[in-house]
Each structure stands twice: as structure tokens, then as C-alpha cells.
């Protein structure tokens, strides 16, 4: 059994544990949190044998092989450094860190450590996203013309909605772009096999101040009724739109928002090519729309018998059985732990999970988006 430790037990830590338990030969043996009491309470709830109140004590757990970093954004870089220096395989929540300089450092540390490293970009793991990427690789879409789409949510719609991600000191200089725009960028680059090289961005903060409860609110948690306990200035964006240029000359655009009423988690991507177009919506994830010029359009479902052979294994159930976000999460862990068993990073061409390389790459894109908005001009992505 592969022995795993989880650092952080908020919204995302239990999702990692659930996915790992579905993989089969993995045992989550240790859970760490900001205090020993919190870690012990969560460990009991999640049936994890050992609890730790510090990163150092968890990393010293005997027999540990892999550590998942599921902490808030501002802790990612420091904890990822500690895991790498301990010589353990590491899987980090995104963002990889908060600054491009940190991203370059972490990539170098990961290479020096010689461990398997991954970042939680889960949307590339959906069966129909894998299908789209395979069709594009095989040339079935033709020459790529453009890509467009967006990622819309409403969980920060009200002025009384508040979360640690609002604060740049905790979440980073960018919120909506770094939090959900990063997922769109990784998904479109994975689908197309192309890299975003230039951006033109326009961002906005619709609530310059927000009413915050004294204890804050959990991510995606039920908000209270209230008026909040105090008014706080907001220095991160609620929404934004970006024009992009890819390295093959194709172009695109996308919008992100955390203040779009009624949109819970709508990530959409549409790719236009010379042979056909492909469109996917995360809220109806088992459908891939195929747009045609000279024949009827198609709706492809995640039936393994109808999918590209190289990706059919990403759909685990017979046709018509619902698969969603937890199943994409399982795919991510299956892919990452295949590399852990091999003891080495897969070749970039065959690797389906996002590594520190992709985590850093998206950091560079978000940094370029921020600079573009500040300077009001096209900005190149500095890799």
C-alpha cells in the first residue's frame, strides 16, 4: 500500500481522501491541520489513523511516501518546499504558489528532488475533455482557428459574501482569474495542445468593499443572512475578460466571474477548427457537442464504446451512468499514482495529470493577465 499524508482538511482535503480511497492501493495514514485539536477532530470524522498539528510532525510520519497539500493559497509555496526537501512525492492544490518567482523555484526544487509532482487541475480529467483532446491530436478537428468560453459562478454575488480568498494577502493578487480562470487556461491548453502566449485583459471589482463576518465563511458554504460584522476593502477582482493568442497563431477569448447569478460552476470551452467545432460545458459534463458545416451536428456522450480508444478508459461506467466531478478527481489520482508506482515523472507527451510544470505555466499566464489589466495593453506570457 502507498502511504499518504494530507495537509489541510477544509473543503478540498476530504475530496482528495475520497478520491484516493477509490483508487484501491492507497492508504491515507496521516492528516495535518493548523492545530492538533482540529486535525484530531477531522481525522476521527474521516477515519484517518494519525493526526498532526504541524507540517514538520506530519512529514516525519514513518513510511510516508506521498503528501497532498490542501491548504489555503498563501501556504502552498512554503509547504510544497518542505515536502520536496523531505524527498517525498507531492500533489498540490492550485495555485502552485502565489508568485511567478516561487513557481520557478518550486519547479527547480522538484527536478532536483527527483520526485513525482502534480497540481490539482481537475477539469482536464473529465472523459469528454479527454475525448476532445484526443480528437484534436488526431487531426479530426482540422487546423485550429479559435477557442472561446468562460467560467462563471455566483457564490460571491452579494456584498455580504466573504471568504479568505477575497484578501490578496491570503489568496493572492488575483482572485477570479487565479481561482477559476486558471482552470479555464489549463483546460483549453490541454484540449488544444497549444500554449497561450499573449493576453489582453480587462478586470473589475464590482464590490469595492464587502461585509465580512468575524469568523469568515467557508468556501462554497451557506452564507448567513446578515449584514456582516465589519466592512472590509476588496483588492481582488470579481470578474474579468481576456483576449488570448496561442503559439500556433490561433486566437481566443474567455470571461470569468464569481458574481453571475444562477451560475454555480459553469466552465465552458468551444474550439473551432477547419473540419469541425467542439464544445463542452462542465455542468453537463457527459456531453461533447460536435459542430458540422455539411452534415447534422452531433452530441457525443461518454460511452467508452464510442470514444477514442486512447481515452476510453477515462469513462468508468457503462453508457448512461452519470459521471461527474468526483469521477474526474478519481481520474486525476489514477494518473498521478501510476507515476508514483513507477517512481518517476512520465514523458510530457504521455502525461495526463498536471505537474508543477503546468502549475507554473498557469501562474505565468495569470501574472501576464494582471500586468495586462494594469498596463491596459497586450502582454506576453513570460515563461
CSV table of N, CA and C in Angstrom, one decimal, residues 118-275:
chain,number,residue,atom,x,y,z
A,118,UNK,N,2.5,16.8,-8.8
A,118,UNK,CA,1.3,17.1,-9.5
A,118,UNK,C,0.6,18.3,-8.9
A,119,UNK,N,-0.3,18.9,-9.7
A,119,UNK,CA,-1.1,20.0,-9.3
A,119,UNK,C,-2.6,19.7,-9.7
A,120,UNK,N,-3.5,20.2,-8.9
A,120,UNK,CA,-4.9,19.8,-9.0
A,120,UNK,C,-5.7,20.6,-10.0
A,121,UNK,N,-5.4,20.4,-11.3
A,121,UNK,CA,-6.2,20.9,-12.4
A,121,UNK,C,-7.1,19.7,-12.8
A,122,UNK,N,-8.3,19.7,-12.3
A,122,UNK,CA,-9.1,18.5,-12.4
A,122,UNK,C,-10.0,18.5,-13.7
A,123,UNK,N,-10.2,19.6,-14.3
A,123,UNK,CA,-11.2,19.6,-15.4
A,123,UNK,C,-10.7,18.9,-16.6
A,124,UNK,N,-9.3,18.9,-16.8
A,124,UNK,CA,-8.8,18.1,-17.9
A,124,UNK,C,-9.0,16.6,-17.7
A,125,UNK,N,-9.5,16.2,-16.6
A,125,UNK,CA,-9.6,14.8,-16.3
A,125,UNK,C,-11.0,14.2,-16.7
A,126,UNK,N,-12.0,15.1,-17.0
A,126,UNK,CA,-13.3,14.6,-17.5
A,126,UNK,C,-13.1,13.8,-18.8
A,127,UNK,N,-13.9,12.8,-18.9
A,127,UNK,CA,-13.9,11.9,-20.1
A,127,UNK,C,-14.1,12.7,-21.4
A,128,UNK,N,-15.0,13.6,-21.4
A,128,UNK,CA,-15.3,14.3,-22.7
A,128,UNK,C,-14.2,15.4,-23.0
A,129,UNK,N,-13.5,15.9,-22.0
A,129,UNK,CA,-12.3,16.7,-22.2
A,129,UNK,C,-11.2,15.9,-22.8
A,130,UNK,N,-11.0,14.7,-22.2
A,130,UNK,CA,-10.0,13.8,-22.8
A,130,UNK,C,-10.4,13.4,-24.2
A,131,UNK,N,-11.7,13.2,-24.5
A,131,UNK,CA,-12.1,12.9,-25.8
A,131,UNK,C,-11.8,14.0,-26.8
A,132,UNK,N,-12.1,15.3,-26.4
A,132,UNK,CA,-11.8,16.4,-27.3
A,132,UNK,C,-10.3,16.5,-27.6
A,133,UNK,N,-9.5,16.4,-26.5
A,133,UNK,CA,-8.1,16.5,-26.7
A,133,UNK,C,-7.6,15.4,-27.7
A,134,UNK,N,-8.1,14.2,-27.6
A,134,UNK,CA,-7.7,13.1,-28.5
A,134,UNK,C,-8.1,13.4,-29.9
A,135,UNK,N,-9.3,13.9,-30.1
A,135,UNK,CA,-9.8,14.2,-31.5
A,135,UNK,C,-8.9,15.3,-32.1
A,136,UNK,N,-8.5,16.3,-31.3
A,136,UNK,CA,-7.7,17.4,-31.8
A,136,UNK,C,-6.3,16.8,-32.2
A,137,UNK,N,-5.7,16.0,-31.3
A,137,UNK,CA,-4.4,15.4,-31.6
A,137,UNK,C,-4.4,14.6,-32.8
A,138,UNK,N,-5.5,13.9,-33.1
A,138,UNK,CA,-5.6,13.0,-34.3
A,138,UNK,C,-5.9,13.8,-35.6
A,139,UNK,N,-6.2,15.1,-35.4
A,139,UNK,CA,-6.4,15.9,-36.6
A,139,UNK,C,-7.9,15.9,-37.1
A,140,UNK,N,-8.8,15.4,-36.2
A,140,UNK,CA,-10.2,15.3,-36.6
A,140,UNK,C,-10.9,16.7,-36.6
A,141,UNK,N,-10.3,17.6,-35.9
A,141,UNK,CA,-10.9,19.0,-35.9
A,141,UNK,C,-10.3,19.9,-37.0
A,142,UNK,N,-9.2,19.4,-37.5
A,142,UNK,CA,-8.5,20.2,-38.6
A,142,UNK,C,-7.6,21.3,-38.0
A,143,UNK,N,-7.3,22.3,-38.8
A,143,UNK,CA,-6.5,23.4,-38.3
A,143,UNK,C,-7.3,24.2,-37.3
A,144,UNK,N,-6.7,24.5,-36.2
A,144,UNK,CA,-7.4,25.3,-35.1
A,144,UNK,C,-7.5,26.8,-35.5
A,145,UNK,N,-8.7,27.3,-35.4
A,145,UNK,CA,-8.9,28.7,-35.7
A,145,UNK,C,-9.0,29.5,-34.4
A,146,UNK,N,-9.8,29.0,-33.5
A,146,UNK,CA,-10.0,29.9,-32.3
A,146,UNK,C,-10.6,29.0,-31.1
A,147,UNK,N,-10.5,29.6,-29.9
A,147,UNK,CA,-11.1,29.0,-28.7
A,147,UNK,C,-11.8,30.1,-27.9
A,148,UNK,N,-13.0,29.8,-27.4
A,148,UNK,CA,-13.6,30.8,-26.5
A,148,UNK,C,-14.4,30.0,-25.4
A,149,UNK,N,-14.8,30.8,-24.4
A,149,UNK,CA,-15.6,30.2,-23.3
A,149,UNK,C,-15.5,31.0,-22.1
A,150,UNK,N,-15.7,30.4,-20.9
A,150,UNK,CA,-15.6,31.1,-19.7
A,150,UNK,C,-15.8,30.2,-18.5
A,151,UNK,N,-15.8,30.8,-17.3
A,151,UNK,CA,-16.0,30.1,-16.1
A,151,UNK,C,-16.8,31.0,-15.2
A,152,UNK,N,-18.1,30.7,-14.9
A,152,UNK,CA,-19.0,31.6,-14.2
A,152,UNK,C,-19.5,30.9,-12.9
A,153,UNK,N,-19.5,31.7,-11.9
A,153,UNK,CA,-20.0,31.3,-10.6
A,153,UNK,C,-20.8,32.4,-10.0
A,154,UNK,N,-21.6,32.1,-8.9
A,154,UNK,CA,-22.3,33.2,-8.2
A,154,UNK,C,-22.1,33.2,-6.7
A,155,UNK,N,-21.1,32.5,-6.2
A,155,UNK,CA,-21.0,32.3,-4.8
A,155,UNK,C,-20.5,33.6,-4.1
A,156,UNK,N,-20.0,34.6,-4.9
A,156,UNK,CA,-19.6,35.9,-4.3
A,156,UNK,C,-20.5,37.0,-4.8
A,157,UNK,N,-21.7,36.7,-5.2
A,157,UNK,CA,-22.6,37.7,-5.8
A,157,UNK,C,-23.0,38.8,-4.8
A,158,UNK,N,-23.2,38.6,-3.6
A,158,UNK,CA,-23.7,39.6,-2.6
A,158,UNK,C,-22.6,40.3,-1.9
A,159,UNK,N,-22.8,41.5,-1.5
A,159,UNK,CA,-21.8,42.3,-0.8
A,159,UNK,C,-21.5,41.6,0.6
A,160,UNK,N,-22.4,40.8,1.1
A,160,UNK,CA,-22.2,40.1,2.4
A,160,UNK,C,-21.5,38.8,2.2
A,161,UNK,N,-21.2,38.4,0.9
A,161,UNK,CA,-20.5,37.2,0.7
A,161,UNK,C,-19.0,37.5,1.0
A,162,UNK,N,-18.4,36.7,1.8
A,162,UNK,CA,-17.0,36.9,2.2
A,162,UNK,C,-16.3,35.6,2.4
A,163,UNK,N,-15.0,35.6,2.1
A,163,UNK,CA,-14.2,34.4,2.2
A,163,UNK,C,-12.7,34.8,2.2
A,164,UNK,N,-11.8,34.0,2.7
A,164,UNK,CA,-10.4,34.4,2.8
A,164,UNK,C,-9.8,34.7,1.4
A,165,UNK,N,-10.4,34.1,0.4
A,165,UNK,CA,-9.9,34.3,-1.0
A,165,UNK,C,-10.0,35.8,-1.4
A,166,UNK,N,-10.9,36.5,-0.8
A,166,UNK,CA,-11.0,38.0,-1.1
A,166,UNK,C,-9.8,38.7,-0.8
A,167,UNK,N,-9.1,38.3,0.2
A,167,UNK,CA,-7.9,39.0,0.7
A,167,UNK,C,-6.7,38.6,0.0
A,168,UNK,N,-6.0,39.6,-0.7
A,168,UNK,CA,-4.8,39.3,-1.5
A,168,UNK,C,-3.7,38.7,-0.7
A,169,UNK,N,-3.6,39.1,0.6
A,169,UNK,CA,-2.6,38.5,1.4
A,169,UNK,C,-2.7,37.0,1.6
A,170,UNK,N,-3.9,36.5,1.6
A,170,UNK,CA,-4.2,35.1,1.8
A,170,UNK,C,-4.4,34.3,0.5
A,171,UNK,N,-5.1,35.0,-0.5
A,171,UNK,CA,-5.4,34.3,-1.7
A,171,UNK,C,-4.6,34.6,-2.9
A,172,UNK,N,-3.8,35.8,-2.8
A,172,UNK,CA,-3.0,36.2,-3.9
A,172,UNK,C,-3.6,37.5,-4.6
A,173,UNK,N,-2.7,38.1,-5.4
A,173,UNK,CA,-3.1,39.4,-6.0
A,173,UNK,C,-4.3,39.3,-6.9
A,174,UNK,N,-4.5,38.1,-7.5
A,174,UNK,CA,-5.7,37.8,-8.3
A,174,UNK,C,-6.6,36.9,-7.6
A,175,UNK,N,-7.9,37.1,-7.8
A,175,UNK,CA,-8.9,36.1,-7.2
A,175,UNK,C,-9.6,35.3,-8.3
A,176,UNK,N,-10.5,36.0,-9.0
A,176,UNK,CA,-11.3,35.2,-10.0
A,176,UNK,C,-10.5,34.6,-11.1
A,177,UNK,N,-9.5,35.3,-11.6
A,177,UNK,CA,-8.6,34.8,-12.6
A,177,UNK,C,-7.7,33.6,-12.1
A,178,UNK,N,-7.1,33.9,-10.9
A,178,UNK,CA,-6.3,32.8,-10.4
A,178,UNK,C,-7.0,31.6,-9.9
A,179,UNK,N,-8.2,31.8,-9.3
A,179,UNK,CA,-9.0,30.8,-8.8
A,179,UNK,C,-9.7,29.9,-9.8
A,180,UNK,N,-10.4,30.6,-10.7
A,180,UNK,CA,-11.2,29.8,-11.7
A,180,UNK,C,-10.7,30.0,-13.2
A,181,UNK,N,-10.2,31.2,-13.5
A,181,UNK,CA,-9.6,31.5,-14.8
A,181,UNK,C,-8.4,30.5,-15.0
A,182,UNK,N,-7.7,30.2,-14.0
A,182,UNK,CA,-6.6,29.3,-14.1
A,182,UNK,C,-7.0,27.9,-14.6
A,183,UNK,N,-8.2,27.5,-14.2
A,183,UNK,CA,-8.8,26.2,-14.6
A,183,UNK,C,-9.1,26.3,-16.1
A,184,UNK,N,-9.7,27.4,-16.5
A,184,UNK,CA,-10.0,27.5,-18.0
A,184,UNK,C,-8.8,27.5,-18.8
A,185,UNK,N,-7.7,28.2,-18.4
A,185,UNK,CA,-6.5,28.2,-19.2
A,185,UNK,C,-5.9,26.8,-19.3
A,186,UNK,N,-5.8,26.1,-18.1
A,186,UNK,CA,-5.2,24.7,-18.2
A,186,UNK,C,-6.1,23.8,-19.1
A,187,UNK,N,-7.4,23.9,-18.9
A,187,UNK,CA,-8.3,23.1,-19.7
A,187,UNK,C,-8.1,23.3,-21.2
A,188,UNK,N,-8.1,24.6,-21.6
A,188,UNK,CA,-8.0,24.9,-23.1
A,188,UNK,C,-6.6,24.5,-23.6
A,189,UNK,N,-5.6,24.7,-22.8
A,189,UNK,CA,-4.3,24.3,-23.3
A,189,UNK,C,-4.1,22.8,-23.4
A,190,UNK,N,-4.7,22.1,-22.5
A,190,UNK,CA,-4.7,20.6,-22.5
A,190,UNK,C,-5.5,20.1,-23.7
A,191,UNK,N,-6.7,20.7,-23.9
A,191,UNK,CA,-7.5,20.3,-25.1
A,191,UNK,C,-6.8,20.5,-26.4
A,192,UNK,N,-6.3,21.7,-26.6
A,192,UNK,CA,-5.8,22.0,-27.9
A,192,UNK,C,-4.3,21.6,-28.1
A,193,UNK,N,-3.6,21.4,-27.0
A,193,UNK,CA,-2.2,21.1,-27.2
A,193,UNK,C,-1.4,22.4,-27.5
A,194,UNK,N,-2.0,23.6,-27.4
A,194,UNK,CA,-1.4,24.8,-27.7
A,194,UNK,C,-1.2,25.6,-26.5
A,195,UNK,N,-0.2,26.6,-26.5
A,195,UNK,CA,0.1,27.4,-25.3
A,195,UNK,C,-0.4,28.8,-25.5
A,196,UNK,N,-0.9,29.4,-24.5
A,196,UNK,CA,-1.3,30.8,-24.5
A,196,UNK,C,0.0,31.6,-24.4
A,197,UNK,N,0.2,32.5,-25.4
A,197,UNK,CA,1.5,33.3,-25.4
A,197,UNK,C,1.3,34.8,-25.1
A,198,UNK,N,0.1,35.3,-25.4
A,198,UNK,CA,-0.1,36.7,-25.2
A,198,UNK,C,-1.5,36.9,-24.7
A,199,UNK,N,-1.7,38.0,-23.9
A,199,UNK,CA,-3.1,38.2,-23.3
A,199,UNK,C,-3.4,39.7,-23.3
A,200,UNK,N,-4.6,40.1,-23.4
A,200,UNK,CA,-5.2,41.4,-23.2
A,200,UNK,C,-6.3,41.3,-22.3
A,201,UNK,N,-6.2,41.9,-21.1
A,201,UNK,CA,-7.2,41.6,-20.0
A,201,UNK,C,-7.9,42.9,-19.6
A,202,UNK,N,-9.1,42.8,-19.1
A,202,UNK,CA,-9.9,43.8,-18.5
A,202,UNK,C,-10.6,43.2,-17.3
A,203,UNK,N,-10.2,43.6,-16.1
A,203,UNK,CA,-10.8,43.0,-14.9
A,203,UNK,C,-11.6,44.1,-14.1
A,204,UNK,N,-12.5,43.6,-13.2
A,204,UNK,CA,-13.2,44.6,-12.4
A,204,UNK,C,-13.6,44.0,-11.1
A,205,UNK,N,-13.7,44.9,-10.1
A,205,UNK,CA,-14.2,44.5,-8.8
A,205,UNK,C,-15.5,45.2,-8.6
A,206,UNK,N,-16.6,44.4,-8.6
A,206,UNK,CA,-18.0,45.0,-8.5
A,206,UNK,C,-18.3,45.4,-7.1
A,207,UNK,N,-17.7,44.8,-6.1
A,207,UNK,CA,-17.9,45.3,-4.7
A,207,UNK,C,-16.5,45.8,-4.1
A,208,UNK,N,-16.3,47.1,-4.2
A,208,UNK,CA,-15.0,47.6,-3.7
A,208,UNK,C,-14.9,47.4,-2.2
A,209,UNK,N,-16.0,47.2,-1.5
A,209,UNK,CA,-16.0,46.8,-0.1
A,209,UNK,C,-17.0,45.7,0.1
A,210,UNK,N,-16.7,44.8,1.1
A,210,UNK,CA,-17.6,43.7,1.4
A,210,UNK,C,-17.8,43.7,2.9
A,211,UNK,N,-19.0,43.2,3.3
A,211,UNK,CA,-19.3,43.0,4.7
A,211,UNK,C,-18.9,41.6,5.2
A,212,UNK,N,-18.0,41.5,6.1
A,212,UNK,CA,-17.4,40.3,6.5
A,212,UNK,C,-17.8,39.9,7.9
A,213,UNK,N,-18.2,38.6,8.0
A,213,UNK,CA,-18.5,38.0,9.3
A,213,UNK,C,-17.2,37.9,10.1
A,214,UNK,N,-17.2,38.0,11.4
A,214,UNK,CA,-16.0,38.0,12.2
A,214,UNK,C,-15.2,36.7,12.0
A,215,UNK,N,-15.9,35.6,11.8
A,215,UNK,CA,-15.2,34.3,11.6
A,215,UNK,C,-15.0,33.9,10.1
A,216,UNK,N,-15.4,34.8,9.2
A,216,UNK,CA,-15.3,34.5,7.8
A,216,UNK,C,-16.3,33.4,7.4
A,217,UNK,N,-16.3,33.0,6.1
A,217,UNK,CA,-17.2,32.0,5.7
A,217,UNK,C,-16.4,30.9,4.9
A,218,UNK,N,-16.9,29.7,5.0
A,218,UNK,CA,-16.2,28.6,4.3
A,218,UNK,C,-16.4,28.7,2.8
A,219,UNK,N,-15.5,28.3,2.1
A,219,UNK,CA,-15.6,28.3,0.6
A,219,UNK,C,-16.8,27.5,0.2
A,220,UNK,N,-17.7,28.1,-0.6
A,220,UNK,CA,-18.9,27.5,-1.1
A,220,UNK,C,-19.9,27.1,0.0
A,221,UNK,N,-19.7,27.6,1.2
A,221,UNK,CA,-20.6,27.3,2.3
A,221,UNK,C,-21.8,28.1,2.3
A,222,UNK,N,-22.8,27.8,3.1
A,222,UNK,CA,-24.0,28.5,3.2
A,222,UNK,C,-23.8,29.9,3.8
A,223,UNK,N,-24.1,31.0,3.2
A,223,UNK,CA,-23.9,32.3,3.8
A,223,UNK,C,-24.9,32.6,4.8
A,224,UNK,N,-24.5,33.5,5.7
A,224,UNK,CA,-25.6,33.9,6.7
A,224,UNK,C,-26.4,34.9,6.1
A,225,UNK,N,-27.4,35.4,6.9
A,225,UNK,CA,-28.4,36.3,6.4
A,225,UNK,C,-27.9,37.7,6.4
A,226,UNK,N,-26.9,37.9,7.1
A,226,UNK,CA,-26.7,39.1,7.8
A,226,UNK,C,-26.0,40.2,7.1
A,227,UNK,N,-25.7,41.0,7.8
A,227,UNK,CA,-25.1,42.2,7.3
A,227,UNK,C,-23.6,42.1,7.4
A,228,UNK,N,-23.1,41.1,8.0
A,228,UNK,CA,-21.7,41.0,8.3
A,228,UNK,C,-21.3,41.9,9.5
A,229,UNK,N,-20.2,41.6,10.1
A,229,UNK,CA,-19.7,42.3,11.3
A,229,UNK,C,-18.9,43.6,11.0
A,230,UNK,N,-18.3,43.6,9.9
A,230,UNK,CA,-17.4,44.7,9.5
A,230,UNK,C,-17.3,44.9,8.0
A,231,UNK,N,-17.0,46.1,7.6
A,231,UNK,CA,-16.8,46.4,6.2
A,231,UNK,C,-15.3,46.4,5.9
A,232,UNK,N,-14.9,45.6,4.9
A,232,UNK,CA,-13.5,45.5,4.5
A,232,UNK,C,-13.3,45.9,3.0
A,233,UNK,N,-12.2,46.5,2.8
A,233,UNK,CA,-11.9,46.9,1.4
A,233,UNK,C,-11.5,45.6,0.6
A,234,UNK,N,-11.8,45.6,-0.7
A,234,UNK,CA,-11.5,44.5,-1.5
A,234,UNK,C,-10.5,44.9,-2.6
A,235,UNK,N,-9.4,44.1,-2.7
A,235,UNK,CA,-8.3,44.5,-3.6
A,235,UNK,C,-8.1,43.4,-4.6
A,236,UNK,N,-9.1,42.5,-4.8
A,236,UNK,CA,-9.0,41.4,-5.8
A,236,UNK,C,-10.3,41.5,-6.7
A,237,UNK,N,-10.1,41.0,-7.9
A,237,UNK,CA,-11.2,41.1,-8.9
A,237,UNK,C,-12.3,40.1,-8.7
A,238,UNK,N,-13.6,40.6,-9.0
A,238,UNK,CA,-14.7,39.7,-9.0
A,238,UNK,C,-15.0,39.0,-10.4
A,239,UNK,N,-14.5,39.7,-11.4
A,239,UNK,CA,-14.8,39.2,-12.8
A,239,UNK,C,-13.8,39.8,-13.7
A,240,UNK,N,-13.7,39.2,-15.0
A,240,UNK,CA,-12.8,39.8,-16.0
A,240,UNK,C,-13.0,39.1,-17.3
A,241,UNK,N,-12.5,39.7,-18.3
A,241,UNK,CA,-12.5,39.1,-19.7
A,241,UNK,C,-11.1,39.3,-20.3
A,242,UNK,N,-10.7,38.3,-21.1
A,242,UNK,CA,-9.3,38.2,-21.6
A,242,UNK,C,-9.3,37.8,-23.1
A,243,UNK,N,-8.6,38.5,-23.9
A,243,UNK,CA,-8.3,38.1,-25.3
A,243,UNK,C,-7.0,37.3,-25.2
A,244,UNK,N,-6.9,36.2,-25.9
A,244,UNK,CA,-5.6,35.4,-25.9
A,244,UNK,C,-5.2,35.1,-27.3
A,245,UNK,N,-3.8,35.0,-27.4
A,245,UNK,CA,-3.2,34.5,-28.6
A,245,UNK,C,-2.4,33.2,-28.3
A,246,UNK,N,-2.5,32.2,-29.1
A,246,UNK,CA,-1.9,30.9,-28.9
A,246,UNK,C,-0.6,30.8,-29.8
A,247,UNK,N,0.2,29.8,-29.4
A,247,UNK,CA,1.5,29.7,-30.1
A,247,UNK,C,1.5,29.3,-31.5
A,248,UNK,N,0.3,28.8,-32.0
A,248,UNK,CA,0.2,28.4,-33.4
A,248,UNK,C,-0.5,29.5,-34.3
A,249,UNK,N,-0.7,30.7,-33.7
A,249,UNK,CA,-1.3,31.8,-34.4
A,249,UNK,C,-2.8,31.9,-34.2
A,250,UNK,N,-3.5,30.8,-33.7
A,250,UNK,CA,-4.9,30.9,-33.4
A,250,UNK,C,-5.2,31.8,-32.2
A,251,UNK,N,-6.4,32.3,-32.1
A,251,UNK,CA,-6.8,33.3,-31.1
A,251,UNK,C,-8.0,32.8,-30.3
A,252,UNK,N,-8.3,33.6,-29.3
A,252,UNK,CA,-9.4,33.2,-28.4
A,252,UNK,C,-9.8,34.3,-27.4
A,253,UNK,N,-10.8,34.0,-26.6
A,253,UNK,CA,-11.2,34.9,-25.6
A,253,UNK,C,-12.0,34.1,-24.5
A,254,UNK,N,-11.9,34.6,-23.3
A,254,UNK,CA,-12.7,34.0,-22.2
A,254,UNK,C,-13.1,35.0,-21.2
A,255,UNK,N,-14.2,34.7,-20.4
A,255,UNK,CA,-14.6,35.5,-19.3
A,255,UNK,C,-14.8,34.7,-18.1
A,256,UNK,N,-14.4,35.3,-16.9
A,256,UNK,CA,-14.7,34.6,-15.7
A,256,UNK,C,-15.4,35.5,-14.8
A,257,UNK,N,-16.2,34.9,-13.9
A,257,UNK,CA,-17.0,35.7,-12.9
A,257,UNK,C,-17.4,34.9,-11.7
A,258,UNK,N,-17.3,35.5,-10.6
A,258,UNK,CA,-17.8,34.9,-9.3
A,258,UNK,C,-19.1,35.6,-8.9
A,259,UNK,N,-19.6,36.5,-9.7
A,259,UNK,CA,-20.8,37.3,-9.4
A,259,UNK,C,-21.9,37.2,-10.5
A,260,UNK,N,-22.0,36.0,-11.1
A,260,UNK,CA,-23.0,35.8,-12.1
A,260,UNK,C,-24.2,35.0,-11.6
A,261,UNK,N,-25.3,35.6,-11.2
A,261,UNK,CA,-26.4,35.0,-10.5
A,261,UNK,C,-26.9,33.8,-11.3
A,262,UNK,N,-27.1,32.7,-10.6
A,262,UNK,CA,-27.6,31.5,-11.1
A,262,UNK,C,-26.6,30.5,-11.7
A,263,UNK,N,-25.3,31.0,-11.9
A,263,UNK,CA,-24.3,30.2,-12.5
A,263,UNK,C,-23.5,29.6,-11.3
A,264,UNK,N,-23.6,28.3,-11.1
A,264,UNK,CA,-23.0,27.7,-9.9
A,264,UNK,C,-21.5,27.3,-10.2
A,265,UNK,N,-21.3,26.6,-11.3
A,265,UNK,CA,-19.9,26.2,-11.6
A,265,UNK,C,-19.8,25.9,-13.1
A,266,UNK,N,-20.1,26.9,-13.9
A,266,UNK,CA,-20.2,26.7,-15.4
A,266,UNK,C,-18.9,27.0,-16.1
A,267,UNK,N,-18.1,26.0,-16.3
A,267,UNK,CA,-16.9,26.2,-17.2
A,267,UNK,C,-17.2,25.7,-18.6
A,268,UNK,N,-17.0,26.5,-19.6
A,268,UNK,CA,-17.3,26.2,-20.9
A,268,UNK,C,-16.1,26.4,-21.8
A,269,UNK,N,-16.0,25.5,-22.8
A,269,UNK,CA,-14.9,25.7,-23.8
A,269,UNK,C,-15.5,25.3,-25.1
A,270,UNK,N,-15.2,26.2,-26.1
A,270,UNK,CA,-15.6,25.8,-27.5
A,270,UNK,C,-14.4,26.1,-28.4
A,271,UNK,N,-14.0,25.0,-29.2
A,271,UNK,CA,-12.9,25.0,-30.1
A,271,UNK,C,-13.4,25.0,-31.5
A,272,UNK,N,-13.0,26.0,-32.3
A,272,UNK,CA,-13.3,26.0,-33.7
A,272,UNK,C,-12.2,25.6,-34.6
A,273,UNK,N,-12.4,24.6,-35.5
A,273,UNK,CA,-11.3,24.2,-36.4
A,273,UNK,C,-11.8,24.2,-37.8
A,274,UNK,N,-11.0,23.8,-38.8
A,274,UNK,CA,-11.3,23.8,-40.2
A,274,UNK,C,-12.2,22.7,-40.5
A,275,UNK,N,-12.2,21.6,-39.7
A,275,UNK,CA,-13.1,20.4,-40.1
A,275,UNK,C,-14.3,20.4,-39.2
